[in-house]
Amino acid sequence: MFLTLALGLLISQTTPDTLTPPPLIPLPVTHVRAYDKPNDDGGAIVVEWELSPMDSLITKYEIFRLEGSPDAEPVSAGFVLRGTTKFEDVGVQNGKPYYYFVRSWLNSEYMDSEITSEPAIASAQWFHRGRLNALIILVFFVGVLLYFLQRAKSGGELYIRRIAGLEAIDDAVGRSTELGRPILFVLGLEPISNIATLAGLAILKRVAYKAAQYGTKLIVPCFDPVVYVAAQEVTKEGYTEAGRPDLYNEGDVFFLSYDQFGYAAGVDGIMVRERPGAVFLQGYFYAESLILAETGNSIGAIQISGTTAVTQLPFFIAATDYTLIGEEMYAASAYLSKDPLSLATIKGEDLVKLIFILLFLLGSILETISLLTGADLHFLTRFFTTY
Amino acid sequence: MKKEIPLAITFISGFLLIVALFVPHRPFGDLEQRFNDWYIIVAGFTLILGVDSLLAHHWKIIRRRQPGAFHSMALILSFIVTLVWGVWDGLKFGNPFDPASTFLRYFYTYVFVSLQATMFSLLAFFIASAAYRAFRARTSTATLLLVAAALVMLGNVPKGYLAIPPVVAITGLLLAFHFFREGQETAETTMRIVYWGTALVILVLLYPVIQFLYHNLPAVKDWIMNVPHLGAKRGILIGVALGAVAISLRIILGIERTYLR
């Protein structure tokens, strides 16, 4: 009995120490290197390493920075989770040398890697080398545009294909006039910095011009306050150009709401109460596009839509009478004004597009040949890849 | 000068932003962010103009007792209640969206969010009515759209492949019957052979097509989404990108001036 108790006491005293395994010390990361972050305005160094062989057990990697020399006091620059091999240190100054090491943490145990042998110095670059392809394309594009602008100035003939949606604008305004109903123009949800909104404003000017000629009321509820101010100016200008500034009513162009569905509810309400004969949905739209287009359809209005939002285009095509698809919207102002200089830019754009199509076809053929033969013919793919 | 100064500002701003795209070095690197900050400041002031416009518009409707004046009264009342309640709770809790604020609990959560959800939910009904019009198989392209949409829809729902045999069999039989009738009604022998041949081909291919779709519906759905759908989408996006460059250059060079008075 005594012996059993003594043995039990001995086991209870000794078990925790003898059965607890020694703490697991993590293995360090290897090949740590640090270099200036490329194509930036300085103030950043990239640290890269190869994972610890015990990466799956690692809690985190902590990156330490040593300013000036490898013997300097280490300062924690930040940490990343396991499986990560890269860290961007944004707490550095340009022109100063920095050394780094990475500490692998496993719970409360840690192991440091070797300190980088070469210092990293952050600096600002004067050219973004990853965007060289974009610069080449831009210069080429501008060259083509300038060529067509020169042709337009010298009186060359420029043909633009017929765009049904833009041709229908005058008919829609006319129909609204015949029915004695107002016209509703919606400019979408994006601010004025969005090009689709600017293109919408160009179409608004034409609609305002026609509405003034026919003496039809034009209602423009706006989502964005800046767009509202611009829409007021553009509409007034359209009425003035038509020689009917007296018909312009400032209250017909108004700010409605800065909330997406609040705006949709407001425009739907206007549609149902005012029953416009023509509805123009021109701009950048989101989920409210179909709500607006279907309500317009339900009141029997002729609807002309246009957007560059690819996700909303199917809704507009299904629910409205005419749709300006993507770039057709951008071409609207040139198409409607028939200004030779504007038309020249459309011609230039078309030529660049044709060249792009040919390059894409060539790229597809080259990639297929590479796949079949193993030859390195990826130069076009590399050229069009952004960094 | 009324037009020259805005045109000069547009040209300089546009040119600087193009330079900023290729030059990361200061002062160009953070120009876009700086311009955006300026835009936000200007937009903040225009919001006051917007609210003024909204209230003036509805006040005029009430004053003139136009039809729908009741709606305008509701709008102005809601505006005042939202403003006063929000400011009151903002002063009381430091933030109108504080978890303890009554504005958040009673007004935002139970009124505002519910109204938004109501409008959004209308989309479900509108999608059905728009889809009905879009999917009417009146032309060959509309028929293609219908077939592609049906396959994608069935491919996206759990156990959608179970619907393939009855749907495809009924559609195929109806099509075969349609071509058989067309052949019967036509007087021309060549066309009759073409119609009846088409009906025969449909009947012969029906079983293999059902078998194929039954076993490969997710792959067919993925192919539709990743090849024709993505191809068309990228085509539009490339056109939009090139169009954006063209219109931007028009604006920067002062050819496009619609935004100016």
XYZ file of C-alpha atoms in Angstrom:
648
model
C 0.000 0.000 0.000
C 2.694 2.410 1.051
C 4.798 1.327 -1.887
C 1.918 1.957 -4.327
C 1.314 5.447 -2.938
C 4.999 6.257 -3.064
C 5.202 5.072 -6.653
C 2.105 7.079 -7.578
C 3.575 10.171 -5.987
C 6.839 9.603 -7.839
C 5.021 9.253 -11.177
C 2.881 12.353 -10.548
C 6.012 14.303 -9.730
C 8.088 13.079 -12.626
C 5.601 12.597 -15.522
C 5.247 16.217 -16.702
C 8.950 16.704 -17.057
C 9.838 13.376 -18.505
C 6.931 13.212 -21.068
C 6.915 16.837 -22.297
C 8.894 16.938 -25.564
C 11.639 19.526 -25.867
C 10.530 22.770 -27.606
C 10.677 22.554 -31.381
C 13.184 25.026 -32.803
C 12.249 26.197 -36.298
C 14.698 25.991 -39.173
C 15.590 29.374 -40.682
C 14.677 30.686 -44.124
C 17.505 30.730 -46.665
C 18.791 32.880 -49.542
C 17.517 36.162 -48.140
C 18.061 39.035 -50.554
C 16.913 42.644 -50.537
C 16.709 45.077 -53.432
C 15.214 48.437 -54.328
C 11.581 48.136 -55.421
C 11.595 48.711 -59.184
C 9.461 51.333 -60.964
C 8.439 53.328 -57.903
C 8.997 56.750 -56.409
C 11.415 55.384 -53.809
C 10.933 54.668 -50.121
C 10.500 50.917 -50.591
C 12.752 47.855 -50.505
C 11.668 44.329 -51.450
C 12.929 41.449 -49.308
C 12.757 37.921 -50.734
C 13.728 34.562 -49.267
C 13.292 30.829 -49.683
C 10.883 29.198 -47.256
C 12.013 27.387 -44.138
C 11.958 23.578 -44.581
C 9.526 23.618 -41.642
C 7.240 26.182 -43.311
C 4.059 24.202 -42.619
C 4.740 24.538 -38.868
C 5.876 28.165 -38.901
C 3.626 30.692 -37.127
C 4.968 33.772 -38.926
C 8.057 35.271 -40.524
C 9.248 38.538 -39.008
C 11.448 40.777 -41.134
C 14.163 42.841 -39.433
C 15.909 45.871 -40.874
C 19.442 47.024 -39.959
C 20.221 50.567 -40.954
C 23.723 51.444 -42.152
C 25.680 48.295 -41.266
C 25.077 44.605 -40.469
C 26.036 45.311 -36.847
C 23.363 47.951 -36.353
C 20.442 47.508 -33.961
C 17.753 45.406 -35.731
C 14.323 46.984 -36.065
C 11.225 44.951 -36.884
C 9.947 45.999 -40.346
C 6.836 43.801 -40.241
C 5.753 40.205 -40.494
C 4.050 37.868 -42.945
C 2.298 34.538 -42.599
C 3.832 31.186 -43.487
C 4.064 30.294 -47.170
C 5.051 33.888 -48.036
C 8.421 34.546 -49.672
C 8.267 38.287 -50.230
C 7.896 41.441 -48.132
C 7.816 45.074 -49.134
C 9.397 47.381 -46.574
C 7.955 50.857 -47.009
C 9.560 52.345 -43.903
C 12.936 53.187 -45.464
C 14.579 56.361 -46.676
C 16.029 56.882 -50.135
C 19.817 56.696 -50.442
C 20.490 54.890 -47.130
C 21.891 51.322 -47.081
C 19.793 48.684 -45.320
C 20.549 45.081 -44.348
C 17.870 42.495 -43.551
C 17.327 39.151 -41.897
C 14.173 37.076 -41.450
C 13.135 35.513 -38.158
C 11.079 32.304 -38.388
C 8.692 32.007 -35.461
C 7.241 28.750 -34.182
C 5.018 29.708 -31.272
C 7.483 31.327 -28.833
C 10.622 29.828 -30.388
C 12.451 31.452 -33.239
C 15.469 31.157 -35.495
C 17.115 33.956 -37.478
C 18.355 33.695 -41.030
C 21.694 35.065 -42.126
C 21.935 38.804 -42.653
C 21.912 39.879 -46.290
C 25.468 40.246 -47.568
C 24.754 43.232 -49.829
C 22.982 46.382 -48.652
C 19.774 47.489 -50.382
C 19.345 51.174 -51.183
C 15.927 52.608 -52.048
C 15.732 55.081 -54.907
C 13.124 56.729 -57.137
C 13.004 55.873 -60.849
C 12.397 58.310 -63.672
C 10.805 55.757 -65.979
C 8.431 52.840 -65.340
C 10.120 50.132 -67.414
C 7.134 47.774 -67.050
C 5.056 50.257 -69.045
C 7.394 50.536 -72.012
C 4.890 48.545 -74.110
C 2.094 50.982 -73.186
C 4.320 53.918 -74.166
C 5.138 52.359 -77.556
C 1.422 51.692 -78.232
C 0.483 55.221 -77.104
C 3.110 56.863 -79.326
C 1.959 54.734 -82.262
C -1.695 55.570 -81.528
C -0.964 59.300 -81.334
C 1.009 59.060 -84.594
C -1.928 57.422 -86.368
C -4.346 60.014 -84.947
C -2.127 62.887 -86.061
C -1.948 61.371 -89.557
C -5.742 61.204 -89.814
C -6.111 64.693 -88.302
C -3.779 65.980 -91.007
C -5.855 64.158 -93.633
C -9.041 65.693 -92.257
C -7.493 69.165 -92.299
C -6.500 68.709 -95.941
C -10.120 67.865 -96.757
C -9.835 64.076 -97.157
C -13.052 62.029 -97.251
C -13.720 60.172 -93.973
C -16.416 57.500 -93.879
C -17.896 56.261 -90.601
C -20.345 53.337 -90.609
C -23.953 53.998 -89.669
C -24.734 53.605 -85.961
C -28.428 52.786 -85.585
C -28.666 53.933 -81.961
C -27.370 57.404 -82.798
C -29.483 57.682 -85.932
C -32.535 56.958 -83.790
C -31.955 59.931 -81.456
C -33.786 62.424 -83.688
C -36.634 59.934 -84.252
C -37.003 59.366 -80.521
C -37.183 63.102 -79.810
C -39.664 63.514 -82.692
C -41.835 60.680 -81.421
C -41.872 62.141 -77.943
C -42.939 65.489 -79.420
C -45.757 63.878 -81.428
C -47.045 62.136 -78.314
C -46.833 65.378 -76.347
C -44.691 63.715 -73.695
C -41.382 64.790 -72.165
C -37.969 63.219 -72.761
C -36.066 61.605 -69.902
C -32.268 61.531 -69.949
C -30.334 59.460 -67.385
C -26.543 59.886 -67.141
C -25.708 56.812 -65.042
C -24.026 56.579 -61.685
C -20.414 57.417 -62.366
C -18.796 60.811 -61.689
C -17.685 63.166 -64.413
C -14.184 61.689 -64.403
C -15.620 58.572 -66.066
C -15.384 58.803 -69.858
C -18.787 57.132 -70.299
C -20.349 60.050 -68.398
C -18.556 62.564 -70.639
C -19.800 60.658 -73.705
C -23.306 60.736 -72.194
C -23.051 64.510 -71.792
C -22.158 64.816 -75.495
C -25.322 62.904 -76.396
C -27.308 65.020 -73.911
C -26.248 68.151 -75.765
C -27.602 66.772 -79.031
C -30.852 65.677 -77.360
C -31.205 69.102 -75.713
C -30.618 70.771 -79.088
C -33.333 68.653 -80.738
C -35.713 69.014 -77.789
C -35.317 72.810 -78.004
C -36.001 72.752 -81.746
C -39.193 70.737 -81.212
C -40.158 72.562 -78.015
C -40.263 69.352 -75.973
C -39.611 69.181 -72.250
C -36.340 67.478 -71.285
C -35.950 66.009 -67.782
C -32.450 65.148 -66.522
C -32.330 63.675 -62.988
C -28.688 63.389 -61.849
C -26.962 61.029 -59.460
C -23.676 62.860 -59.014
C -23.663 66.536 -57.937
C -20.721 67.416 -60.225
C -22.449 65.713 -63.150
C -25.597 67.668 -62.232
C -23.760 70.975 -62.572
C -22.197 69.893 -65.893
C -25.544 68.564 -67.178
C -27.168 71.930 -66.446
C -24.502 73.737 -68.467
C -24.625 71.267 -71.363
C -28.424 71.344 -71.557
C -28.487 75.139 -71.452
C -25.863 75.190 -74.217
C -27.959 72.817 -76.344
C -31.024 75.072 -75.973
C -28.926 78.171 -76.746
C -27.400 76.602 -79.877
C -30.903 75.758 -81.093
C -31.844 79.414 -80.651
C -34.396 78.699 -77.912
C -32.728 79.615 -74.582
C -36.155 80.827 -73.395
C -37.401 77.221 -73.350
C -34.688 76.042 -70.974
C -36.043 75.380 -67.500
C -33.359 75.061 -64.829
C -35.673 72.947 -62.681
C -35.828 70.182 -65.277
C -32.163 69.301 -64.706
C -31.864 68.402 -61.044
C -29.949 66.401 -58.499
C -31.950 63.370 -57.342
C -29.991 61.185 -54.926
C -26.509 59.948 -54.169
C -27.808 56.471 -53.301
C -27.933 53.802 -56.020
C -31.373 52.352 -55.346
C -32.746 55.623 -54.061
C -31.823 57.032 -57.469
C -33.373 54.045 -59.259
C -36.586 54.483 -57.258
C -36.629 58.213 -58.026
C -36.121 57.754 -61.781
C -38.731 54.975 -61.852
C -41.147 57.312 -60.092
C -40.504 60.043 -62.669
C -41.088 57.544 -65.480
C -44.384 56.371 -64.050
C -45.666 59.880 -63.217
C -44.373 61.844 -66.225
C -44.670 58.972 -68.761
C -41.884 60.205 -71.063
C -42.131 59.324 -74.751
C -38.388 58.733 -75.038
C -35.921 57.520 -72.428
C -32.160 57.885 -72.868
C -29.955 55.781 -70.595
C -26.460 56.988 -71.448
C -23.550 56.544 -69.062
C -22.089 53.979 -66.725
C -24.626 51.792 -64.939
C -24.648 49.064 -62.331
C -27.404 46.782 -60.988
C -30.074 49.467 -61.447
C -29.761 49.308 -65.251
C -32.450 46.666 -65.740
C -34.777 48.262 -63.183
C -34.662 51.513 -65.174
C -34.853 49.862 -68.608
C -37.768 47.578 -67.730
C -39.745 50.421 -66.168
C -39.129 52.452 -69.328
C -40.320 49.515 -71.361
C -43.463 49.142 -69.251
C -44.572 52.732 -69.996
C -44.097 52.198 -73.736
C -41.291 54.731 -74.176
C -38.805 54.410 -77.005
C -35.532 53.703 -75.249
C -31.961 54.350 -76.410
C -29.319 53.025 -74.076
C -25.544 53.155 -74.122
C -22.912 52.012 -71.688
C -19.392 50.705 -71.458
C -20.299 48.438 -68.506
C -19.954 44.985 -70.047
C -22.008 43.361 -67.287
C -24.993 45.654 -67.952
C -24.967 45.519 -71.749
C -27.032 42.287 -71.991
C -29.766 43.901 -69.889
C -29.879 46.962 -72.108
C -29.880 44.866 -75.280
C -32.772 42.812 -73.919
C -34.862 45.670 -72.548
C -34.267 48.738 -74.747
C -34.911 49.509 -78.406
C -31.398 50.648 -79.343
C -28.126 50.091 -77.545
C -24.809 51.840 -78.050
C -22.288 49.130 -77.258
C -19.081 50.287 -75.576
C -16.991 52.297 -78.002
C -20.069 53.348 -80.056
C -20.878 55.603 -77.125
C -17.469 57.217 -77.282
C -17.941 57.803 -80.990
C -21.297 59.531 -80.400
C -20.104 63.132 -80.189
C -17.943 62.799 -83.320
C -20.708 60.976 -85.178
C -23.379 63.486 -84.261
C -21.313 66.615 -84.816
C -19.831 65.333 -88.148
C -16.797 67.429 -87.226
C -13.946 66.236 -89.523
C -11.325 66.445 -86.764
C -13.412 64.318 -84.404
C -14.206 61.845 -87.182
C -10.481 61.605 -87.910
C -9.845 60.319 -84.374
C -12.498 57.615 -84.891
C -10.794 56.583 -88.141
C -7.448 56.431 -86.350
C -8.967 54.336 -83.583
C -10.420 51.932 -86.140
C -7.055 51.500 -87.864
C -5.298 50.806 -84.551
C -8.048 48.324 -83.704
C -7.516 46.534 -87.009
C -3.772 46.315 -86.334
C -4.494 44.947 -82.862
C -6.809 42.285 -84.286
C -4.097 41.214 -86.738
C -1.519 41.137 -83.924
C -3.837 39.040 -81.754
C -4.380 36.591 -84.616
C -0.639 36.406 -85.216
C -0.064 35.925 -81.479
C -2.586 33.055 -81.359
C -0.865 31.355 -84.323
C 2.607 31.833 -82.807
C 1.488 30.506 -79.403
C -0.106 27.457 -81.082
C 3.118 26.769 -83.019
C 5.104 27.162 -79.786
C 2.831 24.690 -78.052
C 3.123 22.138 -80.860
C 6.837 22.464 -81.615
C 8.298 23.765 -78.351
C 9.877 26.731 -80.167
C 10.195 30.010 -78.231
C 7.805 32.236 -80.159
C 6.304 34.076 -77.182
C 7.643 37.542 -78.019
C 4.188 38.985 -78.821
C 2.703 37.599 -75.608
C 5.640 39.042 -73.673
C 5.190 42.410 -75.368
C 1.517 42.663 -74.403
C 2.083 41.463 -70.830
C 1.966 44.231 -68.220
C 4.278 44.284 -65.200
C -10.552 83.556 -72.894
C -13.731 81.904 -71.654
C -12.826 78.772 -73.591
C -9.048 79.074 -73.857
C -8.339 78.897 -70.125
C -10.429 75.730 -69.481
C -8.884 74.155 -72.600
C -5.390 74.986 -71.348
C -6.193 73.554 -67.903
C -7.545 70.380 -69.553
C -4.474 70.023 -71.766
C -1.978 70.539 -68.937
C -3.863 68.226 -66.512
C -4.268 65.492 -69.145
C -0.654 65.727 -70.271
C 0.636 65.637 -66.687
C -1.455 62.550 -65.908
C -0.086 60.776 -69.000
C 3.460 61.663 -67.871
C 2.594 60.406 -64.360
C 1.724 57.002 -65.817
C 5.282 56.533 -67.071
C 7.304 58.546 -64.524
C 7.063 57.194 -60.972
C 9.509 59.829 -59.636
C 8.120 62.741 -57.636
C 6.424 65.131 -58.302
C 4.736 63.008 -61.030
C 4.325 59.699 -59.192
C 1.523 60.769 -56.859
C -0.140 63.288 -59.193
C -3.168 61.095 -59.876
C -3.849 60.722 -56.160
C -3.400 64.473 -55.667
C -5.799 65.285 -58.501
C -8.296 62.831 -57.039
C -8.029 64.590 -53.672
C -8.759 67.932 -55.338
C -11.719 66.370 -57.141
C -13.132 65.075 -53.846
C -12.882 68.575 -52.323
C -14.700 70.140 -55.301
C -17.308 67.340 -55.293
C -17.939 67.975 -51.581
C -18.961 71.540 -52.334
C -21.103 70.566 -55.320
C -23.056 68.216 -53.043
C -24.391 71.370 -51.344
C -25.494 72.598 -54.770
C -27.123 69.213 -55.370
C -29.086 69.296 -52.116
C -30.125 72.877 -52.878
C -31.335 71.792 -56.327
C -33.283 68.841 -54.913
C -35.029 70.855 -52.216
C -35.731 73.810 -54.530
C -37.213 71.464 -57.157
C -39.603 69.828 -54.705
C -40.406 73.036 -52.841
C -41.521 74.534 -56.169
C -43.815 71.531 -56.783
C -45.394 71.982 -53.326
C -45.741 75.755 -53.695
C -47.438 75.448 -57.073
C -49.556 72.547 -55.820
C -48.622 70.507 -58.841
C -49.764 66.875 -59.172
C -47.591 64.668 -56.990
C -46.982 67.412 -54.422
C -47.601 64.790 -51.723
C -44.468 62.905 -52.847
C -42.455 66.108 -52.679
C -43.708 66.745 -49.143
C -42.702 63.202 -48.169
C -39.240 63.799 -49.624
C -38.656 67.080 -47.784
C -39.985 65.628 -44.538
C -37.745 62.547 -44.886
C -34.781 64.798 -45.619
C -35.353 66.874 -42.494
C -35.945 63.808 -40.269
C -32.781 62.091 -41.585
C -30.675 65.218 -41.171
C -31.902 66.125 -37.688
C -31.831 62.554 -36.362
C -28.384 61.897 -37.859
C -26.879 65.130 -36.495
C -28.502 64.570 -33.083
C -27.094 61.035 -32.758
C -23.790 62.219 -34.187
C -23.510 64.758 -31.384
C -24.750 62.315 -28.770
C -22.645 59.261 -29.677
C -19.833 60.874 -31.647
C -20.979 59.078 -34.788
C -24.518 58.542 -36.149
C -23.490 54.973 -37.049
C -22.380 54.115 -33.522
C -23.829 50.673 -32.561
C -25.786 52.316 -29.716
C -27.255 55.064 -31.907
C -31.020 55.004 -32.465
C -30.434 56.482 -35.946
C -28.533 53.350 -36.943
C -30.863 50.896 -35.232
C -34.267 52.290 -36.110
C -33.803 54.470 -39.149
C -30.822 53.116 -41.092
C -31.332 49.402 -40.452
C -35.134 49.196 -40.428
C -36.054 51.880 -42.957
C -33.172 52.746 -45.252
C -31.690 49.263 -45.736
C -35.153 47.739 -46.142
C -36.069 50.272 -48.837
C -32.831 49.571 -50.668
C -33.415 45.823 -50.468
C -36.952 46.293 -51.793
C -35.698 48.135 -54.865
C -32.937 45.604 -55.440
C -35.342 42.685 -55.145
C -37.416 44.125 -58.007
C -34.521 43.048 -60.189
C -35.572 39.401 -59.896
C -38.932 40.123 -61.559
C -37.398 42.428 -64.158
C -34.805 39.795 -65.106
C -37.629 37.310 -65.719
C -39.592 39.699 -67.956
C -36.488 40.863 -69.867
C -35.294 37.282 -70.310
C -38.695 36.276 -71.660
C -38.443 38.934 -74.397
C -34.779 38.239 -75.139
C -35.182 34.463 -75.341
C -38.104 34.393 -77.760
C -36.630 32.231 -80.531
C -37.687 34.440 -83.430
C -34.366 34.577 -85.238
C -31.409 32.223 -85.484
C -29.286 34.405 -83.170
C -32.094 34.594 -80.592
C -32.384 30.778 -80.779
C -28.628 30.451 -80.213
C -28.961 32.803 -77.222
C -31.813 30.694 -75.839
C -29.879 27.416 -76.212
C -26.674 28.871 -74.696
C -28.602 30.478 -71.826
C -30.507 27.245 -71.091
C -27.271 25.236 -70.988
C -25.529 27.770 -68.731
C -28.542 27.958 -66.399
C -28.853 24.176 -66.144
C -25.082 23.887 -65.740
C -25.142 26.309 -62.824
C -27.903 24.658 -60.767
C -27.280 21.552 -58.643
C -28.368 18.368 -60.443
C -29.175 20.453 -63.498
C -28.043 17.605 -65.754
C -31.129 15.626 -64.661
C -33.277 18.067 -66.635
C -31.262 17.508 -69.812
C -33.007 14.330 -71.152
C -36.590 15.643 -71.020
C -35.698 19.193 -72.099
C -33.482 18.191 -75.034
C -35.778 15.308 -76.099
C -38.894 17.492 -76.166
C -37.054 20.358 -77.932
C -35.519 17.976 -80.480
C -38.796 16.224 -81.210
C -40.610 19.543 -81.641
C -37.881 20.761 -83.992
C -37.942 17.541 -86.009
C -41.743 17.770 -86.239
C -41.472 21.429 -87.309
C -39.064 20.565 -90.164
C -41.150 17.557 -91.163
C -44.253 19.788 -91.458
C -42.277 22.418 -93.379
C -41.186 19.695 -95.801
C -44.747 18.484 -96.197
C -46.037 21.970 -96.948
C -43.370 22.950 -99.471
C -43.980 22.195 -103.146
C -40.324 22.233 -104.169
C -38.778 18.746 -104.112
C -35.241 19.903 -103.274
C -36.418 21.953 -100.292
C -38.653 19.080 -99.198
C -35.592 16.786 -99.149
C -33.614 19.404 -97.219
C -36.374 19.829 -94.596
C -36.968 16.107 -94.171
C -33.209 15.474 -94.128
C -32.821 18.041 -91.346
C -35.653 16.417 -89.373
C -33.958 13.012 -89.808
C -30.554 14.345 -88.725
C -32.143 15.863 -85.591
C -33.803 12.553 -84.721
C -30.590 10.579 -85.318
C -28.455 12.993 -83.274
C -30.946 13.376 -80.435
C -29.799 10.414 -78.347
C -26.018 11.081 -78.676
C -26.558 14.771 -77.866
C -28.583 13.890 -74.750
C -25.905 11.388 -73.701
C -23.135 13.922 -74.251
C -24.852 16.774 -72.418
C -25.982 14.527 -69.553
C -22.380 13.510 -68.842
C -20.588 16.765 -69.772
C -22.961 19.592 -68.795
C -20.530 21.430 -66.426
C -17.775 21.238 -69.075
C -20.151 22.543 -71.764
C -21.241 25.372 -69.465
C -17.594 26.248 -68.718
C -16.749 26.182 -72.418
C -19.602 28.593 -73.228
C -18.496 30.946 -70.439
C -14.752 30.718 -71.093
C -14.636 30.702 -74.889
C -17.477 32.478 -76.783
C -18.663 34.576 -73.827
C -15.201 35.655 -72.686
C -14.076 36.241 -76.273
C -16.997 38.591 -76.956
C -16.508 40.316 -73.619
C -12.813 40.910 -74.253
C -13.593 42.158 -77.743
C -15.905 44.790 -76.292
C -13.388 45.682 -73.573
C -10.549 46.152 -76.079
C -12.843 48.374 -78.172
C -13.808 50.347 -75.058
C -10.146 50.779 -74.066
C -9.143 52.023 -77.524
C -12.215 54.263 -77.650
C -11.288 55.656 -74.227
C -7.779 56.491 -75.456
C -9.209 58.165 -78.573
C -11.794 60.258 -76.684
C -9.200 61.174 -74.022
C -6.841 62.449 -76.714
C -9.749 64.360 -78.286
C -10.445 66.005 -74.916
C -6.769 66.733 -74.154
C -6.177 68.191 -77.618
C -9.325 70.297 -77.328
C -11.118 68.652 -80.265
C -13.898 67.397 -78.005
C -15.401 70.353 -76.118
C -18.935 69.270 -75.336
C -18.328 69.705 -71.614
C -17.559 73.414 -72.151
C -20.134 76.138 -72.519
